[in-house]
XYZ file of N, CA, C and O in Angstrom:
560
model
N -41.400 10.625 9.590
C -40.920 9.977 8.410
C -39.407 10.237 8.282
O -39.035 11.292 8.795
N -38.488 9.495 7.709
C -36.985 9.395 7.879
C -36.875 10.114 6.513
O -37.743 10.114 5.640
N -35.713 10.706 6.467
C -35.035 10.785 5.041
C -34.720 9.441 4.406
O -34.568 8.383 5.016
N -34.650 9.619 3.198
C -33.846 8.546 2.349
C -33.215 8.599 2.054
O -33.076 9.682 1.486
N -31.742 7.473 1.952
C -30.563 7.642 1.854
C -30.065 7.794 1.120
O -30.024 6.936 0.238
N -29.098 9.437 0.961
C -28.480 9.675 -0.637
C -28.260 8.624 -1.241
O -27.786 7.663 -0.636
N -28.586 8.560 -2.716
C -28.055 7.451 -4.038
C -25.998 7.067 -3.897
O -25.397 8.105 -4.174
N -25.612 6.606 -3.762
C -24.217 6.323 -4.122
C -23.991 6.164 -5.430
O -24.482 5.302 -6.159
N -22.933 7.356 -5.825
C -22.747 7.216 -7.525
C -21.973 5.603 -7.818
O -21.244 4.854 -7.167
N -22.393 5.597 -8.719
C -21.868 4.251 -9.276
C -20.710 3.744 -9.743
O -20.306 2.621 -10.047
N -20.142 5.155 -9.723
C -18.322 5.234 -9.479
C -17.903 4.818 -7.851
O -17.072 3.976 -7.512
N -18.605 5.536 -7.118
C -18.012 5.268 -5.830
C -18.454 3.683 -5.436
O -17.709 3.103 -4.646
N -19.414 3.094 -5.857
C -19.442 1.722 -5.821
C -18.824 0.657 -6.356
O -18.848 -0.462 -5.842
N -17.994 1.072 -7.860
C -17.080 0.722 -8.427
C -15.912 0.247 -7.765
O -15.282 -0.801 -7.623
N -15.864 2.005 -7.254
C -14.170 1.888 -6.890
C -14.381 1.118 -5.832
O -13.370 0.416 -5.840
N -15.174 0.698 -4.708
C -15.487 0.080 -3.493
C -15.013 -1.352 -3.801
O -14.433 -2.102 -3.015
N -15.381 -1.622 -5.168
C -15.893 -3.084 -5.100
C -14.506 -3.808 -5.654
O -14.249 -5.008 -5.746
N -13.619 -2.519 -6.027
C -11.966 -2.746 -6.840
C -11.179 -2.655 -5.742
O -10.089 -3.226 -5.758
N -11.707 -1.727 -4.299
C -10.793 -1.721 -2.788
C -10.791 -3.430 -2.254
O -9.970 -4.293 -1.942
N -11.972 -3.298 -2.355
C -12.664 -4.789 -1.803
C -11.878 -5.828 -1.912
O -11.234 -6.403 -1.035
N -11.993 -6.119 -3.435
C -11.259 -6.875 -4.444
C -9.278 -6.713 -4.613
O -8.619 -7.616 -5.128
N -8.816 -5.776 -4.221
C -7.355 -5.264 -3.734
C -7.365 -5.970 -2.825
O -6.863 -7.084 -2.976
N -8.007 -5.559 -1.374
C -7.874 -5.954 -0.105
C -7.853 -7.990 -0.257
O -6.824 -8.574 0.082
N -8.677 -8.536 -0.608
C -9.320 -9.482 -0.650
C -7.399 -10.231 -1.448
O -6.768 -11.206 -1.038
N -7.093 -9.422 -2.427
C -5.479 -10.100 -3.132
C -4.494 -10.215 -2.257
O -3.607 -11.063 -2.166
N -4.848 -8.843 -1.328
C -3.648 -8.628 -0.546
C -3.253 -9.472 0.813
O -2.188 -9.737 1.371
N -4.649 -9.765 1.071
C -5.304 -10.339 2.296
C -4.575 -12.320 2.099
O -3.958 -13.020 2.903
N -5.036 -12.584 0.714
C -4.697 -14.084 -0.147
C -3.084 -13.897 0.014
O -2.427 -14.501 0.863
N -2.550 -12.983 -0.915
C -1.027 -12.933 -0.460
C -0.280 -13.256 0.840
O 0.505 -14.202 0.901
N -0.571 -12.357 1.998
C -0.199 -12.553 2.771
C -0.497 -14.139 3.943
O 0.210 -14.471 4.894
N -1.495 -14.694 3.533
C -1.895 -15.731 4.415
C -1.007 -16.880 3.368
O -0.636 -17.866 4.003
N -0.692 -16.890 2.155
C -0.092 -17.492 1.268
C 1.770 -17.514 1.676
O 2.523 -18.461 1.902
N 1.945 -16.430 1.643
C 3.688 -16.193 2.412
C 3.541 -16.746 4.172
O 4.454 -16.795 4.997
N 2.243 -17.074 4.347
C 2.295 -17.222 6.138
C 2.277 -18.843 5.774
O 3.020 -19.637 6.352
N 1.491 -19.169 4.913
C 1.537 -21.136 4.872
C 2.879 -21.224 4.242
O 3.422 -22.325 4.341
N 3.355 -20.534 3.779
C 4.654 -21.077 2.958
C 5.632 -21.256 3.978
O 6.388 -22.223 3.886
N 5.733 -20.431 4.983
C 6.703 -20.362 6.125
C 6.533 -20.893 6.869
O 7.515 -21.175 7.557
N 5.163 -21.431 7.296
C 5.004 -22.497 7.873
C 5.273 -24.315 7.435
O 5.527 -25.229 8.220
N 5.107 -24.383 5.921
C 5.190 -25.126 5.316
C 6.754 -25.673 5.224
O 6.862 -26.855 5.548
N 7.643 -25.193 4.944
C 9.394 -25.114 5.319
C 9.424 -23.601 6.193
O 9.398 -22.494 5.654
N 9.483 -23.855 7.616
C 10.178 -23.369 8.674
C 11.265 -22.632 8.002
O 11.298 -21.462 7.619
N 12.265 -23.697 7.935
C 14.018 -22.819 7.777
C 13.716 -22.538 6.362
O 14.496 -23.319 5.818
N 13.119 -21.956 5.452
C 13.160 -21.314 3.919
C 13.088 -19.703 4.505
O 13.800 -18.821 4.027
N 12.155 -19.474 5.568
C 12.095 -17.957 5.769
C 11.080 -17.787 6.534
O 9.975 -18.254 6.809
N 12.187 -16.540 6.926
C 10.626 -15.926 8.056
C 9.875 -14.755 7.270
O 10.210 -14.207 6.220
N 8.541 -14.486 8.244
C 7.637 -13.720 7.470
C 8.174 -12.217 7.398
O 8.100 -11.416 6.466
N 8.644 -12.105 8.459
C 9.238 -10.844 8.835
C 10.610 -10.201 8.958
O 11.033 -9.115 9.354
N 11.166 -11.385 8.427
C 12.805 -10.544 7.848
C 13.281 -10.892 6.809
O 12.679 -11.412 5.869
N 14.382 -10.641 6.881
C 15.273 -10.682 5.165
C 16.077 -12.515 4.895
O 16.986 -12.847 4.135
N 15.238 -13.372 5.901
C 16.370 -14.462 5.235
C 15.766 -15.037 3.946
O 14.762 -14.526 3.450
N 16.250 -15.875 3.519
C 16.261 -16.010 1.941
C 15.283 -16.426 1.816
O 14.831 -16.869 2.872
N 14.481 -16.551 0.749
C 12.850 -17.243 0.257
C 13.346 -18.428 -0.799
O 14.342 -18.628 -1.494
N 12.105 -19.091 -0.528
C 12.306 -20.222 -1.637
C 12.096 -19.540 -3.044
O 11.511 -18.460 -3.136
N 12.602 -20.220 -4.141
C 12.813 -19.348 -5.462
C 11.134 -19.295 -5.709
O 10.451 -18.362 -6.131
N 10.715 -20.732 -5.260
C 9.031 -21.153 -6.300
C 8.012 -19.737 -5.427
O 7.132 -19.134 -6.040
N 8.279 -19.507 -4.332
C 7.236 -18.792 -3.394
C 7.519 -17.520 -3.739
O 6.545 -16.802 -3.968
N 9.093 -16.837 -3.880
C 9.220 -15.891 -4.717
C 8.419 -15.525 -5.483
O 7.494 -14.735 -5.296
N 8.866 -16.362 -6.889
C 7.863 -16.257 -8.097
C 6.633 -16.069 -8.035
O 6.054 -15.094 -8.514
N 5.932 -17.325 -7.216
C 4.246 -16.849 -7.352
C 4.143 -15.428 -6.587
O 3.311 -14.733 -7.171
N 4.689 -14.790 -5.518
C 4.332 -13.609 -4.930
C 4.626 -12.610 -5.821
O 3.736 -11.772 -5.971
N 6.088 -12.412 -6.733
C 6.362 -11.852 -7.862
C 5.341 -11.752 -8.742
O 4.867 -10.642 -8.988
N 4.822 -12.973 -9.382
C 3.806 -12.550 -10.577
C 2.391 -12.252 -9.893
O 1.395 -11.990 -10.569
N 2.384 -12.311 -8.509
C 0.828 -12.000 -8.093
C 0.632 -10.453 -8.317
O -0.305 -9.907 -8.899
N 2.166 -9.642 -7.488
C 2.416 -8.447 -7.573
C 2.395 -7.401 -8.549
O 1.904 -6.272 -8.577
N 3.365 -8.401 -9.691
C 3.160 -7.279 -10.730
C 2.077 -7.743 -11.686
O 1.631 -6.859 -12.417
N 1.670 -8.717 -11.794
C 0.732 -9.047 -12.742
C -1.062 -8.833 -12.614
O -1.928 -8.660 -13.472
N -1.101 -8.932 -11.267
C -2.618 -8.547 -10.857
C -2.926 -7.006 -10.304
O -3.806 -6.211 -10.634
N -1.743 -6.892 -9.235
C -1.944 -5.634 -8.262
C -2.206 -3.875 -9.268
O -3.017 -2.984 -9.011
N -1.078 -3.945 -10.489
C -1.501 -3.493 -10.913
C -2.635 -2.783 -11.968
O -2.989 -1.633 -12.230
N -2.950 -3.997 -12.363
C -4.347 -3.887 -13.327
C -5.625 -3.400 -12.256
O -6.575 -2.722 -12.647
N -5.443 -3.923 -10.701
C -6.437 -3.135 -10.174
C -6.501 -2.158 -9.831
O -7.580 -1.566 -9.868
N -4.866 -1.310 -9.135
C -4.711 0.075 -8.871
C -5.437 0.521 -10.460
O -6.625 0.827 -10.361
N -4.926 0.578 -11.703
C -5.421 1.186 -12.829
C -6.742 1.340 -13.158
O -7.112 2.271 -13.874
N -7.821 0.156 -12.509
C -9.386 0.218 -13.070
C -9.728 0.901 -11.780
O -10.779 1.539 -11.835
N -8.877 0.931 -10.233
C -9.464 1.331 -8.940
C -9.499 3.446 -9.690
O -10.352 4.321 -9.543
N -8.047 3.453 -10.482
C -7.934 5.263 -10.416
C -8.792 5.588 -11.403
O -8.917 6.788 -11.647
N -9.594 4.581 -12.211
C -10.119 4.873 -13.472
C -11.808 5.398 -13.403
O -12.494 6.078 -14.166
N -12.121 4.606 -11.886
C -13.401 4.415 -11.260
C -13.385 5.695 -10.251
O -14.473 6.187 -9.950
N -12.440 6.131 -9.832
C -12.855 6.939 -8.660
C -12.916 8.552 -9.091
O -11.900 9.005 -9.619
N -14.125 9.494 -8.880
C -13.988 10.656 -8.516
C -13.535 11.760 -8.628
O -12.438 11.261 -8.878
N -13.273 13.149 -8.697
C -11.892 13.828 -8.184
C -11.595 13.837 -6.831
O -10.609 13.351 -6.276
N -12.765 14.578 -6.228
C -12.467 14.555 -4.986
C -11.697 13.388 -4.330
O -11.027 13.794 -3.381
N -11.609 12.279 -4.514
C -11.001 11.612 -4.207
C -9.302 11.166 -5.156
O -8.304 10.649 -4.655
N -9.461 11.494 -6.253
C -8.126 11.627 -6.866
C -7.074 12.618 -5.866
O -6.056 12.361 -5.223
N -7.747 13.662 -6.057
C -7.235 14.721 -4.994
C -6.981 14.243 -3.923
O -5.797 14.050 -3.646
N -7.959 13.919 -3.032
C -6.892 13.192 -1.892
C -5.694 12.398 -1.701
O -4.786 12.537 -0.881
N -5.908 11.329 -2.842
C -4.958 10.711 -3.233
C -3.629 11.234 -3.417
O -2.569 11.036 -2.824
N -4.004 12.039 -4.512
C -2.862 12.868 -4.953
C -1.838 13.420 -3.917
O -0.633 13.178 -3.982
N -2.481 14.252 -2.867
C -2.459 14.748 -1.563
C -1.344 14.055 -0.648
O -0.341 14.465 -0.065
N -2.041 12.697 -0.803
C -1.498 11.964 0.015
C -0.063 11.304 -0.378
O 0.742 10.993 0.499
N 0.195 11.114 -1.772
C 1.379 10.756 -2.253
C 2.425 12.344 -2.178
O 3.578 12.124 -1.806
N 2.219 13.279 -2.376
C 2.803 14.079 -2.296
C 3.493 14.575 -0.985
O 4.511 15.266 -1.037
N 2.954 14.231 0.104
C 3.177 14.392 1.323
C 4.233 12.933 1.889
O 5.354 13.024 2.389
N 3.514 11.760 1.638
C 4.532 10.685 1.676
C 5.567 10.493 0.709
O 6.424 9.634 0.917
N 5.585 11.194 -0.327
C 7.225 11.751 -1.070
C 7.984 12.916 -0.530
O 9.199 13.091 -0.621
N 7.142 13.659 0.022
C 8.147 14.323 0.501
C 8.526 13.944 2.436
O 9.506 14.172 3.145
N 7.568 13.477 2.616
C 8.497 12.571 3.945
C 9.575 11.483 3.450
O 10.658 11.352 4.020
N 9.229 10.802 2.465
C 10.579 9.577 1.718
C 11.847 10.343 1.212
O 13.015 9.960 1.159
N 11.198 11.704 0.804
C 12.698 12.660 0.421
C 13.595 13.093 1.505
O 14.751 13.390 1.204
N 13.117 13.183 3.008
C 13.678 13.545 4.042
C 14.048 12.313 5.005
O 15.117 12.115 5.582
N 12.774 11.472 5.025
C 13.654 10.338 5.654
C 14.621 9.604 5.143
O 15.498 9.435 5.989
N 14.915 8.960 3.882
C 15.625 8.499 3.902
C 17.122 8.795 3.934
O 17.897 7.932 4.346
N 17.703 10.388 3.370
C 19.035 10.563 3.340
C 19.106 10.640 4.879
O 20.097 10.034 5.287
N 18.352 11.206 5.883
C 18.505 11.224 6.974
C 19.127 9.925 7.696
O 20.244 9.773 8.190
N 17.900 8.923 7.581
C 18.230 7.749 8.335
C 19.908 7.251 7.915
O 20.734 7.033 8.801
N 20.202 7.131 6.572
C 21.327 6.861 5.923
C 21.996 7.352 6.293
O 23.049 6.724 6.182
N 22.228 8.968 7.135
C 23.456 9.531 7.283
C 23.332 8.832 8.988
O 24.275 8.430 9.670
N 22.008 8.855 9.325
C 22.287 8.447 10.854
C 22.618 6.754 10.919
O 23.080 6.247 11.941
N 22.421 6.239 10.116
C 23.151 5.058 10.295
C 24.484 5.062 10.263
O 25.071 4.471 11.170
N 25.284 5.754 9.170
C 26.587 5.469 8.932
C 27.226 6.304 9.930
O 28.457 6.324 9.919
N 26.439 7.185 11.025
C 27.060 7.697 12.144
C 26.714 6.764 13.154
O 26.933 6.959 14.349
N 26.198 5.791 12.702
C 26.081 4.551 14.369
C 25.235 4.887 15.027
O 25.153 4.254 16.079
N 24.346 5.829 14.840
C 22.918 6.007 15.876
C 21.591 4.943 15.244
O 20.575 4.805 15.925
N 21.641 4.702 14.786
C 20.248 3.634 14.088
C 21.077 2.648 13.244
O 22.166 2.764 12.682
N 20.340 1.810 13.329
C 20.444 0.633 12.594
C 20.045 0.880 11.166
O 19.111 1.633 10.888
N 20.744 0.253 10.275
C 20.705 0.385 8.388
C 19.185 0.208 8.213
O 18.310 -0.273 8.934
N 19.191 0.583 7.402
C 17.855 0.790 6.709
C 17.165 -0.553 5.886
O 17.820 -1.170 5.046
N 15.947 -0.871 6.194
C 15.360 -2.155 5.772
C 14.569 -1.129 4.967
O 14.088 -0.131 5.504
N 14.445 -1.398 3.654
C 13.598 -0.876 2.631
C 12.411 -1.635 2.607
O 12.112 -1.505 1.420
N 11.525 -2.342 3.103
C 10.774 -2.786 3.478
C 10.059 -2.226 4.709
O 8.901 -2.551 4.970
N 10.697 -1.464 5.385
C 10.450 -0.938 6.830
C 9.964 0.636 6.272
O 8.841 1.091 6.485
N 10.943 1.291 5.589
C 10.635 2.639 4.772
C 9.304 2.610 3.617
O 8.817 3.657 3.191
N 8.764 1.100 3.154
C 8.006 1.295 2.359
C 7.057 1.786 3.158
O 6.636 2.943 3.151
N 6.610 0.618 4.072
C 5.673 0.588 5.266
C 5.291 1.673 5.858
O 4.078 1.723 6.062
N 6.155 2.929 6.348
C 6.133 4.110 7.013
C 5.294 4.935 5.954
O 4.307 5.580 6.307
N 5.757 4.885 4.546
C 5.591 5.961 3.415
C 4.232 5.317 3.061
O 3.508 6.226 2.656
N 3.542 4.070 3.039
C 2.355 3.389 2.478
C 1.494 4.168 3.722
O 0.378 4.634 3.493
N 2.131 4.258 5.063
C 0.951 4.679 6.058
C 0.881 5.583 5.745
O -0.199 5.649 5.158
N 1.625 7.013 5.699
C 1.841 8.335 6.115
C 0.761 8.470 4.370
O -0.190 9.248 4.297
N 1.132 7.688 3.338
C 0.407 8.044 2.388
C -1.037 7.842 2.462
O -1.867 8.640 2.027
N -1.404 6.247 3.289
C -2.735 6.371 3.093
C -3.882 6.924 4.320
O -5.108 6.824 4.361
N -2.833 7.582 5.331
C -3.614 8.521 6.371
C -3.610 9.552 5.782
O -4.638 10.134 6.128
N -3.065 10.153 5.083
C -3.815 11.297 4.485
C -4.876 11.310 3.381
O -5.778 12.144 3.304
N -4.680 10.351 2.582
C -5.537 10.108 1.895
C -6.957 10.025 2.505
O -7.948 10.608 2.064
N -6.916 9.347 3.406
C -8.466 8.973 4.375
C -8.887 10.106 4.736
O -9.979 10.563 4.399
N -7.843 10.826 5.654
C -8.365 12.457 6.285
C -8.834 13.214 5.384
O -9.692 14.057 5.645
N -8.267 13.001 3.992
C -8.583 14.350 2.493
C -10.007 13.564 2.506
O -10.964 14.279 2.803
N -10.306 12.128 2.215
C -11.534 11.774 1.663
C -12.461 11.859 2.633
O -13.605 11.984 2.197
N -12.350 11.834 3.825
C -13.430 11.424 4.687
C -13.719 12.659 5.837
O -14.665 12.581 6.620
N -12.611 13.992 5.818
C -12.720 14.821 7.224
C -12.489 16.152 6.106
O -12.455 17.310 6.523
């Protein structure tokens, strides 16, 4: 005869269903900035700094601040400690890598060894470094 499979608290199904639902915005966003660039070519590329159309702006603007955060808030409201803690964990560690990389890179740019700093490139590094630890605290 098998065991039966621990119950999942109904927080951790919560917060699942608010990752889900994140992923699922983030997922819409990005295929949304990919038709737009496809849609006018010369308005912008996906992956660098040339200029955006004002209208594609905007809708990515109000998707950002107007949705993204109401779900981070019901996602931290739903989850756990143990998993706050990781969290926590994990921002603390990717602030203090953002406290060291960036004056660094800045001084090594203006000495001509690296190229200037794309703040877009630094988010990216600090979003990973934050949410690999987070995973390792929650899951190892």
């Amino acid at each position: 005869m098998t065991k039966p499979e621990p119950k999942i608290a109904p927080s951790v199904q919560k917060s699942k269903r608010v990752l889900i639902l994140a992923l699922l915005v983030g997922v819409a966003l990005g295929i949304y900035f990919s038709v737009a660039s496809f849609a006018d070519p010369d308005s912008f590329e996906l992956f660098d700094n040339s200029d955006i159309n004002p209208v594609v702006a905007a809708i990515g603007i109000a998707v950002w601040l107007l949705i993204v955060p109401p779900l981070t808030w019901i996602w931290w409201r739903t989850v756990d400690e143990h998993e706050k803690d990781a969290y926590r964990e994990g921002a603390m560690v990717s602030a203090h890598f953002y406290l060291f990389l960036v004056p660094t890179w800045w001084l090594a740019s203006r000495a001509g060894w690296v190229p200037a700093q794309d703040p877009m490139i630094v988010l990216l590094i600090v979003s990973i470094i934050w949410s690999c630890v987070w995973l390792y605290r929650k899951y190892l």
